[in-house]
């Protein structure tokens, strides 16, 4: 069974641009969560989607948004990029929803650099 | 404010030795606590998941303990191997509204195992 895939793996953008990252969960998993990881702040929760609906949202500005499609694939969008948005963006999938205690599987991440 | 504190920040041990990593949290209302291992440049991998009623959970050479009264958890690694060199992250989830769950991440402990 294929794992969680994220595209692209690396991305370089300039301030003010916008970016869209993609995540394909493990087949059969309906929950997808997104996280930002930086050396200064560590891992921080962005949002979670389950069956095309956003269930949870972390403490990030409205420039960060996402969506989930009927095939459970998810996209994350960041508009008006700032230097501080440079980070590793991880997505994770879970069988069931976040209320279950099943294992969460992470993708390899997308390394975003904002110049 | 929900917080997760991990100690030590970094640790160097010799191959074959045991070590214990600590996690203290102030997350309410508590749902579950997870330990993850993250190798450099890769996504985190789940080691253990514990609910309020569980005191101990093992996964091979990894054993996690949870004291819900003192809000402390530990991860014990037995007979360390070079491949154990990684960052170990403690994540505590709180129950939100409508059945949602919000994770709070610790900054992680960086473990280096020397031959």
PDB file of C-alpha atoms in Angstrom:
ATOM      1  CA  UNK A   1       0.000   0.000   0.000  1.00  0.00           C
ATOM      2  CA  UNK A   2       1.459   3.358  -1.045  1.00  0.00           C
ATOM      3  CA  UNK A   3       2.222   5.883   1.677  1.00  0.00           C
ATOM      4  CA  UNK A   4       1.277   9.540   1.918  1.00  0.00           C
ATOM      5  CA  UNK A   5       2.629  11.500  -1.016  1.00  0.00           C
ATOM      6  CA  UNK A   6       3.257  15.227  -1.190  1.00  0.00           C
ATOM      7  CA  UNK A   7       4.052  17.360  -4.202  1.00  0.00           C
ATOM      8  CA  UNK A   8       6.184  19.195  -4.913  1.00  0.00           C
ATOM      9  CA  UNK A   9       8.981  18.153  -2.572  1.00  0.00           C
ATOM     10  CA  UNK A  10      10.821  21.448  -2.881  1.00  0.00           C
ATOM     11  CA  UNK A  11       9.609  24.903  -3.828  1.00  0.00           C
ATOM     12  CA  UNK A  12      11.177  28.347  -4.019  1.00  0.00           C
ATOM     13  CA  UNK A  13       8.948  31.423  -4.141  1.00  0.00           C
ATOM     14  CA  UNK A  14       9.350  35.150  -3.605  1.00  0.00           C
ATOM     15  CA  UNK A  15       7.533  37.381  -1.135  1.00  0.00           C
ATOM     16  CA  UNK A  16       4.022  38.290  -2.182  1.00  0.00           C
ATOM     17  CA  UNK A  17       3.497  35.245  -4.370  1.00  0.00           C
ATOM     18  CA  UNK A  18       1.051  32.501  -3.568  1.00  0.00           C
ATOM     19  CA  UNK A  19       1.659  28.745  -3.464  1.00  0.00           C
ATOM     20  CA  UNK A  20      -0.411  25.553  -3.577  1.00  0.00           C
ATOM     21  CA  UNK A  21       0.815  22.305  -2.059  1.00  0.00           C
ATOM     22  CA  UNK A  22      -0.751  18.919  -2.667  1.00  0.00           C
ATOM     23  CA  UNK A  23      -1.180  15.847  -0.489  1.00  0.00           C
ATOM     24  CA  UNK A  24      -2.487  12.405  -1.422  1.00  0.00           C
ATOM     25  CA  UNK A  25      -3.399  10.289   1.628  1.00  0.00           C
ATOM     26  CA  UNK A  26      -3.084   6.545   1.976  1.00  0.00           C
ATOM     27  CA  UNK A  27      -5.839   4.787   0.065  1.00  0.00           C
ATOM     28  CA  UNK A  28      -8.928   4.482   2.262  1.00  0.00           C
ATOM     29  CA  UNK A  29      -7.904   7.248   4.663  1.00  0.00           C
ATOM     30  CA  UNK A  30     -10.419  10.078   4.822  1.00  0.00           C
ATOM     31  CA  UNK A  31      -8.703  12.417   7.301  1.00  0.00           C
ATOM     32  CA  UNK A  32      -5.887  14.704   6.172  1.00  0.00           C
ATOM     33  CA  UNK A  33      -4.078  17.130   8.477  1.00  0.00           C
ATOM     34  CA  UNK A  34      -1.521  19.786   7.596  1.00  0.00           C
ATOM     35  CA  UNK A  35       1.375  20.976   9.729  1.00  0.00           C
ATOM     36  CA  UNK A  36       4.112  23.601   9.508  1.00  0.00           C
ATOM     37  CA  UNK A  37       7.562  22.779  10.877  1.00  0.00           C
ATOM     38  CA  UNK A  38      10.223  25.432  11.459  1.00  0.00           C
ATOM     39  CA  UNK A  39      13.425  25.363  13.521  1.00  0.00           C
ATOM     40  CA  UNK A  40      12.119  28.168  15.709  1.00  0.00           C
ATOM     41  CA  UNK A  41       8.560  27.008  16.388  1.00  0.00           C
ATOM     42  CA  UNK A  42       8.766  23.268  15.828  1.00  0.00           C
ATOM     43  CA  UNK A  43       5.685  21.498  14.512  1.00  0.00           C
ATOM     44  CA  UNK A  44       2.454  23.480  14.473  1.00  0.00           C
ATOM     45  CA  UNK A  45      -1.008  22.316  13.482  1.00  0.00           C
ATOM     46  CA  UNK A  46      -2.566  24.127  10.526  1.00  0.00           C
ATOM     47  CA  UNK A  47      -5.871  22.375   9.834  1.00  0.00           C
ATOM     48  CA  UNK A  48      -7.583  19.041   9.428  1.00  0.00           C
ATOM     49  CA  UNK A  49     -10.014  17.871   6.792  1.00  0.00           C
ATOM     50  CA  UNK A  50     -12.363  14.919   6.975  1.00  0.00           C
ATOM     51  CA  UNK A  51     -14.708  13.956   4.158  1.00  0.00           C
ATOM     52  CA  UNK A  52     -14.185  17.298   2.392  1.00  0.00           C
ATOM     53  CA  UNK A  53     -15.006  19.324   5.524  1.00  0.00           C
ATOM     54  CA  UNK A  54     -12.575  21.317   7.642  1.00  0.00           C
ATOM     55  CA  UNK A  55     -12.915  19.911  11.179  1.00  0.00           C
ATOM     56  CA  UNK A  56     -10.155  21.751  13.014  1.00  0.00           C
ATOM     57  CA  UNK A  57      -8.053  24.824  12.442  1.00  0.00           C
ATOM     58  CA  UNK A  58      -4.877  25.951  14.160  1.00  0.00           C
ATOM     59  CA  UNK A  59      -3.836  29.470  15.022  1.00  0.00           C
ATOM     60  CA  UNK A  60      -2.655  30.662  11.624  1.00  0.00           C
ATOM     61  CA  UNK A  61      -3.707  33.761   9.626  1.00  0.00           C
ATOM     62  CA  UNK A  62      -6.308  33.611   6.899  1.00  0.00           C
ATOM     63  CA  UNK A  63      -3.551  33.568   4.255  1.00  0.00           C
ATOM     64  CA  UNK A  64      -3.350  29.841   4.974  1.00  0.00           C
ATOM     65  CA  UNK A  65      -6.244  27.880   3.544  1.00  0.00           C
ATOM     66  CA  UNK A  66      -6.965  24.402   2.354  1.00  0.00           C
ATOM     67  CA  UNK A  67      -9.486  22.085   0.863  1.00  0.00           C
ATOM     68  CA  UNK A  68     -10.153  18.402   0.399  1.00  0.00           C
ATOM     69  CA  UNK A  69     -11.563  16.701  -2.661  1.00  0.00           C
ATOM     70  CA  UNK A  70     -13.987  13.803  -2.927  1.00  0.00           C
ATOM     71  CA  UNK A  71     -11.082  11.377  -3.445  1.00  0.00           C
ATOM     72  CA  UNK A  72      -9.593  12.601  -0.110  1.00  0.00           C
ATOM     73  CA  UNK A  73      -6.681  14.360  -1.790  1.00  0.00           C
ATOM     74  CA  UNK A  74      -6.013  17.698  -0.157  1.00  0.00           C
ATOM     75  CA  UNK A  75      -4.445  20.975  -1.166  1.00  0.00           C
ATOM     76  CA  UNK A  76      -3.055  23.743   0.969  1.00  0.00           C
ATOM     77  CA  UNK A  77      -2.731  27.300  -0.281  1.00  0.00           C
ATOM     78  CA  UNK A  78      -0.700  30.164   1.127  1.00  0.00           C
ATOM     79  CA  UNK A  79      -1.323  33.604  -0.338  1.00  0.00           C
ATOM     80  CA  UNK A  80       0.848  36.716  -0.118  1.00  0.00           C
ATOM     81  CA  UNK A  81       3.903  34.781   1.001  1.00  0.00           C
ATOM     82  CA  UNK A  82       6.132  36.197   3.729  1.00  0.00           C
ATOM     83  CA  UNK A  83       9.731  35.301   4.567  1.00  0.00           C
ATOM     84  CA  UNK A  84       8.491  33.660   7.769  1.00  0.00           C
ATOM     85  CA  UNK A  85       6.463  31.166   5.757  1.00  0.00           C
ATOM     86  CA  UNK A  86       9.654  29.347   4.835  1.00  0.00           C
ATOM     87  CA  UNK A  87       9.198  25.934   6.413  1.00  0.00           C
ATOM     88  CA  UNK A  88       8.667  22.242   5.932  1.00  0.00           C
ATOM     89  CA  UNK A  89       4.970  21.612   5.330  1.00  0.00           C
ATOM     90  CA  UNK A  90       3.863  18.152   6.350  1.00  0.00           C
ATOM     91  CA  UNK A  91       0.615  16.418   5.712  1.00  0.00           C
ATOM     92  CA  UNK A  92      -0.627  13.323   7.507  1.00  0.00           C
ATOM     93  CA  UNK A  93      -3.469  10.910   6.926  1.00  0.00           C
ATOM     94  CA  UNK A  94      -5.505   8.884   9.371  1.00  0.00           C
ATOM     95  CA  UNK A  95      -7.962   6.065   8.914  1.00  0.00           C
ATOM     96  CA  UNK A  96     -11.141   7.393  10.454  1.00  0.00           C
ATOM     97  CA  UNK A  97     -11.259  10.866  11.932  1.00  0.00           C
ATOM     98  CA  UNK A  98      -9.069  12.569  14.472  1.00  0.00           C
ATOM     99  CA  UNK A  99     -11.182  11.287  17.329  1.00  0.00           C
ATOM    100  CA  UNK A 100      -9.867   7.785  16.778  1.00  0.00           C
ATOM    101  CA  UNK A 101      -6.619   6.500  18.235  1.00  0.00           C
ATOM    102  CA  UNK A 102      -5.376   5.040  14.998  1.00  0.00           C
ATOM    103  CA  UNK A 103      -1.876   5.721  13.832  1.00  0.00           C
ATOM    104  CA  UNK A 104      -1.317   8.896  11.854  1.00  0.00           C
ATOM    105  CA  UNK A 105       0.947   8.545   8.813  1.00  0.00           C
ATOM    106  CA  UNK A 106       3.040  11.492   7.682  1.00  0.00           C
ATOM    107  CA  UNK A 107       4.228  12.318   4.201  1.00  0.00           C
ATOM    108  CA  UNK A 108       7.818  13.385   3.426  1.00  0.00           C
ATOM    109  CA  UNK A 109       6.873  17.059   3.396  1.00  0.00           C
ATOM    110  CA  UNK A 110       7.255  19.984   1.014  1.00  0.00           C
ATOM    111  CA  UNK A 111      10.206  22.261   1.738  1.00  0.00           C
ATOM    112  CA  UNK A 112       9.089  25.829   0.931  1.00  0.00           C
ATOM    113  CA  UNK A 113      11.666  28.597   0.726  1.00  0.00           C
ATOM    114  CA  UNK A 114      10.469  32.197   0.429  1.00  0.00           C
ATOM    115  CA  UNK A 115      13.039  34.689  -0.859  1.00  0.00           C
TER     116      UNK A 115
ATOM    117  CA  UNK B   1      -2.868  28.082  26.843  1.00  0.00           C
ATOM    118  CA  UNK B   2      -2.058  24.464  25.990  1.00  0.00           C
ATOM    119  CA  UNK B   3       1.657  23.713  26.196  1.00  0.00           C
ATOM    120  CA  UNK B   4       3.966  20.718  25.850  1.00  0.00           C
ATOM    121  CA  UNK B   5       7.489  20.889  27.246  1.00  0.00           C
ATOM    122  CA  UNK B   6      10.139  18.295  26.436  1.00  0.00           C
ATOM    123  CA  UNK B   7      13.458  17.638  28.110  1.00  0.00           C
ATOM    124  CA  UNK B   8      16.282  17.368  27.558  1.00  0.00           C
ATOM    125  CA  UNK B   9      16.527  19.444  24.407  1.00  0.00           C
ATOM    126  CA  UNK B  10      19.353  17.206  23.188  1.00  0.00           C
ATOM    127  CA  UNK B  11      21.020  14.032  24.373  1.00  0.00           C
ATOM    128  CA  UNK B  12      24.132  12.100  23.363  1.00  0.00           C
ATOM    129  CA  UNK B  13      24.521   8.483  24.419  1.00  0.00           C
ATOM    130  CA  UNK B  14      26.673   5.493  23.494  1.00  0.00           C
ATOM    131  CA  UNK B  15      25.306   2.634  21.463  1.00  0.00           C
ATOM    132  CA  UNK B  16      23.782  -0.044  23.650  1.00  0.00           C
ATOM    133  CA  UNK B  17      22.895   2.300  26.498  1.00  0.00           C
ATOM    134  CA  UNK B  18      19.376   3.110  27.686  1.00  0.00           C
ATOM    135  CA  UNK B  19      17.884   6.585  27.888  1.00  0.00           C
ATOM    136  CA  UNK B  20      14.681   8.312  29.004  1.00  0.00           C
ATOM    137  CA  UNK B  21      13.064  11.363  27.431  1.00  0.00           C
ATOM    138  CA  UNK B  22      10.561  13.511  29.309  1.00  0.00           C
ATOM    139  CA  UNK B  23       7.359  15.287  28.313  1.00  0.00           C
ATOM    140  CA  UNK B  24       5.309  17.592  30.580  1.00  0.00           C
ATOM    141  CA  UNK B  25       2.052  19.042  29.378  1.00  0.00           C
ATOM    142  CA  UNK B  26      -0.685  21.453  30.290  1.00  0.00           C
ATOM    143  CA  UNK B  27      -3.347  20.438  27.785  1.00  0.00           C
ATOM    144  CA  UNK B  28      -7.001  20.390  28.678  1.00  0.00           C
ATOM    145  CA  UNK B  29      -9.258  18.596  28.228  1.00  0.00           C
ATOM    146  CA  UNK B  30      -6.824  15.758  27.587  1.00  0.00           C
ATOM    147  CA  UNK B  31      -7.587  13.255  24.845  1.00  0.00           C
ATOM    148  CA  UNK B  32      -4.438  11.340  23.964  1.00  0.00           C
ATOM    149  CA  UNK B  33      -0.640  11.546  23.976  1.00  0.00           C
ATOM    150  CA  UNK B  34       1.573  10.386  21.133  1.00  0.00           C
ATOM    151  CA  UNK B  35       5.310   9.972  20.739  1.00  0.00           C
ATOM    152  CA  UNK B  36       6.838  10.336  17.292  1.00  0.00           C
ATOM    153  CA  UNK B  37      10.311   9.689  15.885  1.00  0.00           C
ATOM    154  CA  UNK B  38      11.493  12.025  13.137  1.00  0.00           C
ATOM    155  CA  UNK B  39      14.622  11.295  11.144  1.00  0.00           C
ATOM    156  CA  UNK B  40      16.361  14.265   9.533  1.00  0.00           C
ATOM    157  CA  UNK B  41      14.603  15.305   6.341  1.00  0.00           C
ATOM    158  CA  UNK B  42      11.683  12.929   6.790  1.00  0.00           C
ATOM    159  CA  UNK B  43       8.172  13.044   8.204  1.00  0.00           C
ATOM    160  CA  UNK B  44       7.492  11.876  11.791  1.00  0.00           C
ATOM    161  CA  UNK B  45       6.697   8.215  12.422  1.00  0.00           C
ATOM    162  CA  UNK B  46       4.324   7.204  15.210  1.00  0.00           C
ATOM    163  CA  UNK B  47       5.841   5.201  18.080  1.00  0.00           C
ATOM    164  CA  UNK B  48       3.064   5.045  20.697  1.00  0.00           C
ATOM    165  CA  UNK B  49      -0.420   6.391  21.359  1.00  0.00           C
ATOM    166  CA  UNK B  50      -1.854   6.532  24.894  1.00  0.00           C
ATOM    167  CA  UNK B  51      -5.249   7.532  26.214  1.00  0.00           C
ATOM    168  CA  UNK B  52      -6.132   8.819  29.676  1.00  0.00           C
ATOM    169  CA  UNK B  53      -6.564   5.339  31.115  1.00  0.00           C
ATOM    170  CA  UNK B  54      -3.282   3.885  29.863  1.00  0.00           C
ATOM    171  CA  UNK B  55      -0.121   4.004  31.985  1.00  0.00           C
ATOM    172  CA  UNK B  56       2.320   2.174  29.740  1.00  0.00           C
ATOM    173  CA  UNK B  57       2.595   1.361  26.052  1.00  0.00           C
ATOM    174  CA  UNK B  58       5.464  -0.477  24.383  1.00  0.00           C
ATOM    175  CA  UNK B  59       6.653  -0.693  20.799  1.00  0.00           C
ATOM    176  CA  UNK B  60       9.722  -2.905  20.573  1.00  0.00           C
ATOM    177  CA  UNK B  61      12.591  -1.186  22.379  1.00  0.00           C
ATOM    178  CA  UNK B  62      10.442   1.909  22.991  1.00  0.00           C
ATOM    179  CA  UNK B  63       8.296   2.142  26.129  1.00  0.00           C
ATOM    180  CA  UNK B  64       6.141   5.156  26.906  1.00  0.00           C
ATOM    181  CA  UNK B  65       4.597   5.900  30.280  1.00  0.00           C
ATOM    182  CA  UNK B  66       1.855   8.335  31.180  1.00  0.00           C
ATOM    183  CA  UNK B  67       0.938   9.849  34.540  1.00  0.00           C
ATOM    184  CA  UNK B  68      -2.286  11.751  33.932  1.00  0.00           C
ATOM    185  CA  UNK B  69      -2.317  13.106  37.498  1.00  0.00           C
ATOM    186  CA  UNK B  70       1.030  14.870  37.210  1.00  0.00           C
ATOM    187  CA  UNK B  71       0.602  15.416  33.456  1.00  0.00           C
ATOM    188  CA  UNK B  72       3.910  13.811  32.647  1.00  0.00           C
ATOM    189  CA  UNK B  73       5.013  11.244  30.101  1.00  0.00           C
ATOM    190  CA  UNK B  74       8.317   9.581  29.417  1.00  0.00           C
ATOM    191  CA  UNK B  75       9.766   7.614  26.534  1.00  0.00           C
ATOM    192  CA  UNK B  76      12.325   4.984  27.479  1.00  0.00           C
ATOM    193  CA  UNK B  77      14.641   3.585  24.819  1.00  0.00           C
ATOM    194  CA  UNK B  78      16.343   0.314  25.647  1.00  0.00           C
ATOM    195  CA  UNK B  79      19.653  -0.922  24.195  1.00  0.00           C
ATOM    196  CA  UNK B  80      20.013   2.060  21.863  1.00  0.00           C
ATOM    197  CA  UNK B  81      21.117   1.588  18.261  1.00  0.00           C
ATOM    198  CA  UNK B  82      22.741   3.997  15.823  1.00  0.00           C
ATOM    199  CA  UNK B  83      19.428   4.146  13.941  1.00  0.00           C
ATOM    200  CA  UNK B  84      17.769   5.618  17.032  1.00  0.00           C
ATOM    201  CA  UNK B  85      19.522   8.922  16.273  1.00  0.00           C
ATOM    202  CA  UNK B  86      16.592  11.231  15.517  1.00  0.00           C
ATOM    203  CA  UNK B  87      14.280  13.837  17.002  1.00  0.00           C
ATOM    204  CA  UNK B  88      11.595  12.500  19.365  1.00  0.00           C
ATOM    205  CA  UNK B  89       8.434  14.551  19.529  1.00  0.00           C
ATOM    206  CA  UNK B  90       5.684  14.419  22.144  1.00  0.00           C
ATOM    207  CA  UNK B  91       2.201  15.431  20.969  1.00  0.00           C
ATOM    208  CA  UNK B  92      -0.792  15.926  23.251  1.00  0.00           C
ATOM    209  CA  UNK B  93      -4.287  16.314  21.815  1.00  0.00           C
ATOM    210  CA  UNK B  94      -7.107  18.193  23.472  1.00  0.00           C
ATOM    211  CA  UNK B  95     -10.780  17.589  22.867  1.00  0.00           C
ATOM    212  CA  UNK B  96     -12.367  20.492  21.063  1.00  0.00           C
ATOM    213  CA  UNK B  97     -15.945  21.305  20.229  1.00  0.00           C
ATOM    214  CA  UNK B  98     -18.075  19.071  18.066  1.00  0.00           C
ATOM    215  CA  UNK B  99     -15.863  16.019  18.557  1.00  0.00           C
ATOM    216  CA  UNK B 100     -12.798  17.730  17.146  1.00  0.00           C
ATOM    217  CA  UNK B 101      -9.260  17.278  18.509  1.00  0.00           C
ATOM    218  CA  UNK B 102      -6.442  19.831  18.500  1.00  0.00           C
ATOM    219  CA  UNK B 103      -2.813  18.609  18.766  1.00  0.00           C
ATOM    220  CA  UNK B 104      -0.107  20.552  20.617  1.00  0.00           C
ATOM    221  CA  UNK B 105       3.478  19.600  19.812  1.00  0.00           C
ATOM    222  CA  UNK B 106       6.570  19.658  21.970  1.00  0.00           C
ATOM    223  CA  UNK B 107       9.796  21.027  20.463  1.00  0.00           C
ATOM    224  CA  UNK B 108      11.318  17.577  20.506  1.00  0.00           C
ATOM    225  CA  UNK B 109      14.442  15.959  21.978  1.00  0.00           C
ATOM    226  CA  UNK B 110      17.340  15.478  19.591  1.00  0.00           C
ATOM    227  CA  UNK B 111      18.991  12.130  20.334  1.00  0.00           C
ATOM    228  CA  UNK B 112      22.415  11.209  19.003  1.00  0.00           C
ATOM    229  CA  UNK B 113      23.693   7.670  19.466  1.00  0.00           C
ATOM    230  CA  UNK B 114      27.454   7.262  19.103  1.00  0.00           C
ATOM    231  CA  UNK B 115      29.192   3.952  18.322  1.00  0.00           C
TER     232      UNK B 115
END
